[in-house]
Every structure is written in C-alpha cells, then in structure tokens.
Amino acid sequence: MILIDGKKIAADIRSEIRIQIDEKLKQGGKIPHLAAILVGDDGASETYVNLKMKACIEVGMKSSLIRKPDSITEDELLDEVHALNENRDIDGFIVQVPLPKHISEQKVIEAIDPAKDVDGFHPVNVGRMVQGIESFTPATPTGIMELISRYKIETSGKNCVIIGRSNIVGTPMALMLSRKGYPGNCTVTICHSRTENLKEITKQADILIPALGRPGFLTADMVKEGAVIIDVGTTRVTSTETKSGFRLKGDVAFDEVAEKCSYITPVPGGVGPMTIATLIKNTLKASFGK
Ligand code: GUN
C-alpha cells in the first residue's frame, strides 16, 4: 500500500507557485491578491479560510479576509461581492460556504464575476468545464486530479466510483475523470443517499472516492483488493488529544481499508492540502497578464 502524501505534493506546488510569482514580479507584474468572505463563526469554515489565507502569505501573495456576522442580509452580502468584483487589486475571491440559511448560496455564487471566481463555482465556469474549455475548476476535484497525476496512477478504462454528488466535489469529479485524456478515460459511477446496493457497486471500483462527510463510512468489506482510495471526508470531531479540542476524520475506516488497497490518502494530509494549493494556483492564473 502506498500512502499518498498530499501534504508534500501541496508543499511542492506552493514552491512552484512561489517561483512563478517571483518571476511575474521581476517582469513588472502585480502581486496576486486573493480575498475571502467568511460569514458567521462556524469553526470548521474559519479553520479552512485561515489555512487559505496562510497559504497565500507563504507563496508571496496578498490575502484579504472579510468577516461578516451571521446577521448579514443577502443584499448586504451581494453588495460585498459586487465591491470585490469592482476592486481592481483583487484578482480572485471566494465566499466560503455553507452560508446562513437566509442567504441563497446560488444567488451569491452567480453574483461573482466569473473571471474572479477562483473556486470555479459560477455557472459560467461550470459550463465551460463541462464543455472542456479553459476555466477555473473547483479546487478539491482539481487537486485530486493532480494527486493522481503526480503519483502516475493508471486511470484509463478503470472503474471509478464516487460517493457523493455535491456541486463542489462529486459532480465535477465525475466529469473530470470521465473525460478524454490523463487523468481521465474512467468509467464513472456516482453513488448517493438513494443508491441501492451501494456495497456491490463500491466493490467494483478500481478508484473509489468517498465524499459524503460521514466519518469512517467506507469499511474494508466495501473495497476491492488493490483499489485506489481517495478520501475526501474532512469531518471535525471532538478530541481530547489535540490542543484545539478537534481533529479531522475522513470518510474511510483507514486502518482496515489501508490493508486492502494499493494507494490511499490520509486525513488529514491527503486531499485537504491539495484543495488549498489548487485555490492558490487558480488565483495566480486569475492574475496572469496583470
Ligand atoms: N466549503 C467547503 N469547501 C469549499 C470550497 O472549496 N470553497 C468555498 N468557497 N467554500 C467551501
């Protein structure tokens, strides 16, 4: 079994980005600038956004964190989005989701200028991705493609099973892996909460990608011998062993599945750092030519 070291690959990518930024600055380009809007005080969202901001600093990018209270109205948040669209120094920005229930995530996403939508969530970017045209692509599935590619994992003709159909992970992941090219050319199945005979399907998978947010959900009896396991789950569970009082748990029952598979991503240190590195890469791309 090979442990896929997302932490190391993400650090490699950040080093590559730093070199590209230095080069860009030497040629008179501007410093790339990522902004993030964080609404409310959800602990997990706060952790993720802080990691994104920290990664910017590490690669020599500017970052701005805009915090808004849970009580912000939809119109007020849309005004913030419009202000970032107009701000010439901001190359890309994200609105961390989930948002409070009284705000339509869809409306907010559609208000973002697609040229600054480094999350790749805007329908224009999603549509372009579906048609295989250059676009910003969502960070988590793009980061997974990068992991597969850097570990030279064979994908052509393989059965890939994804558990979860979110707009952020499951749906774009299915599209990317089924497309022509490498990584790609997979036969993809998306499973979800209504799937019958889930275990029968997951046992057919050469590449298995649980992305449902249920700690320890994928057990060894659901996995084919020699499968590649990419664990997208990052649920915060309380822990007495960490300073923060929390630790991240993946969707995979790691110890038992690790014995059976050919490759596996750990949680933490697998997909998570790749998501952040990809967002930073997208921000650099948004700043090209400026
Ligand atoms: N919430 C969970 N993942 C993401 C992400 O990639 N981007 C944003 N904006 N919110 C998220």
PDB file of N, CA and C and ligand atoms in Angstrom, residues 45 48 52 94-98 119 121 139-140 168 275, ligand 1:
ATOM      1  N   SER A  45     -15.317  26.272   9.015  1.00  0.00           N
ATOM      2  CA  SER A  45     -15.107  27.240   7.922  1.00  0.00           C
ATOM      3  C   SER A  45     -13.977  28.191   8.274  1.00  0.00           C
ATOM      4  N   TYR A  48     -10.652  26.482   7.707  1.00  0.00           N
ATOM      5  CA  TYR A  48     -10.297  26.341   6.292  1.00  0.00           C
ATOM      6  C   TYR A  48      -9.879  27.685   5.697  1.00  0.00           C
ATOM      7  N   LYS A  52      -6.296  28.937   4.033  1.00  0.00           N
ATOM      8  CA  LYS A  52      -6.196  29.517   2.682  1.00  0.00           C
ATOM      9  C   LYS A  52      -5.398  30.832   2.735  1.00  0.00           C
ATOM     10  N   ILE A  94     -13.254  34.254  -2.963  1.00  0.00           N
ATOM     11  CA  ILE A  94     -14.180  33.167  -2.667  1.00  0.00           C
ATOM     12  C   ILE A  94     -15.155  33.628  -1.588  1.00  0.00           C
ATOM     13  N   VAL A  95     -16.326  33.037  -1.588  1.00  0.00           N
ATOM     14  CA  VAL A  95     -17.260  33.208  -0.478  1.00  0.00           C
ATOM     15  C   VAL A  95     -17.362  31.823   0.151  1.00  0.00           C
ATOM     16  N   GLN A  96     -16.854  31.687   1.359  1.00  0.00           N
ATOM     17  CA  GLN A  96     -16.837  30.361   1.977  1.00  0.00           C
ATOM     18  C   GLN A  96     -18.272  29.877   2.211  1.00  0.00           C
ATOM     19  N   VAL A  97     -18.551  28.649   1.829  1.00  0.00           N
ATOM     20  CA  VAL A  97     -19.860  28.054   2.097  1.00  0.00           C
ATOM     21  C   VAL A  97     -19.657  26.947   3.134  1.00  0.00           C
ATOM     22  N   PRO A  98     -20.674  26.559   3.899  1.00  0.00           N
ATOM     23  CA  PRO A  98     -22.067  26.999   3.781  1.00  0.00           C
ATOM     24  C   PRO A  98     -22.294  28.416   4.314  1.00  0.00           C
ATOM     25  N   ASP A 119     -12.898  29.742  -7.153  1.00  0.00           N
ATOM     26  CA  ASP A 119     -13.472  28.482  -6.669  1.00  0.00           C
ATOM     27  C   ASP A 119     -14.048  27.657  -7.828  1.00  0.00           C
ATOM     28  N   PHE A 121     -17.054  27.943  -9.071  1.00  0.00           N
ATOM     29  CA  PHE A 121     -18.436  27.578  -8.724  1.00  0.00           C
ATOM     30  C   PHE A 121     -19.473  28.251  -9.614  1.00  0.00           C
ATOM     31  N   ALA A 139     -11.600  23.465  -6.622  1.00  0.00           N
ATOM     32  CA  ALA A 139     -10.287  23.149  -6.072  1.00  0.00           C
ATOM     33  C   ALA A 139     -10.139  21.692  -5.622  1.00  0.00           C
ATOM     34  N   THR A 140     -11.166  21.126  -5.011  1.00  0.00           N
ATOM     35  CA  THR A 140     -10.983  19.772  -4.466  1.00  0.00           C
ATOM     36  C   THR A 140     -10.823  18.727  -5.569  1.00  0.00           C
ATOM     37  N   ILE A 168     -19.605  20.830  -5.405  1.00  0.00           N
ATOM     38  CA  ILE A 168     -18.220  21.187  -5.093  1.00  0.00           C
ATOM     39  C   ILE A 168     -17.266  20.037  -5.381  1.00  0.00           C
ATOM     40  N   THR A 275      -6.525  20.920  -1.942  1.00  0.00           N
ATOM     41  CA  THR A 275      -7.610  21.867  -2.216  1.00  0.00           C
ATOM     42  C   THR A 275      -7.080  23.294  -2.089  1.00  0.00           C
TER      43      THR A 275
HETATM   44  N1  GUN B   1     -16.690  24.996   1.675  1.00  0.00           N
HETATM   45  C1  GUN B   1     -16.144  23.759   1.588  1.00  0.00           C
HETATM   46  N2  GUN B   1     -15.267  23.688   0.567  1.00  0.00           N
HETATM   47  C2  GUN B   1     -15.250  24.914  -0.007  1.00  0.00           C
HETATM   48  C3  GUN B   1     -14.541  25.457  -1.112  1.00  0.00           C
HETATM   49  O1  GUN B   1     -13.738  24.805  -1.795  1.00  0.00           O
HETATM   50  N3  GUN B   1     -14.801  26.772  -1.384  1.00  0.00           N
HETATM   51  C4  GUN B   1     -15.693  27.520  -0.664  1.00  0.00           C
HETATM   52  N4  GUN B   1     -15.900  28.790  -1.031  1.00  0.00           N
HETATM   53  N5  GUN B   1     -16.379  27.022   0.361  1.00  0.00           N
HETATM   54  C5  GUN B   1     -16.145  25.728   0.685  1.00  0.00           C
END
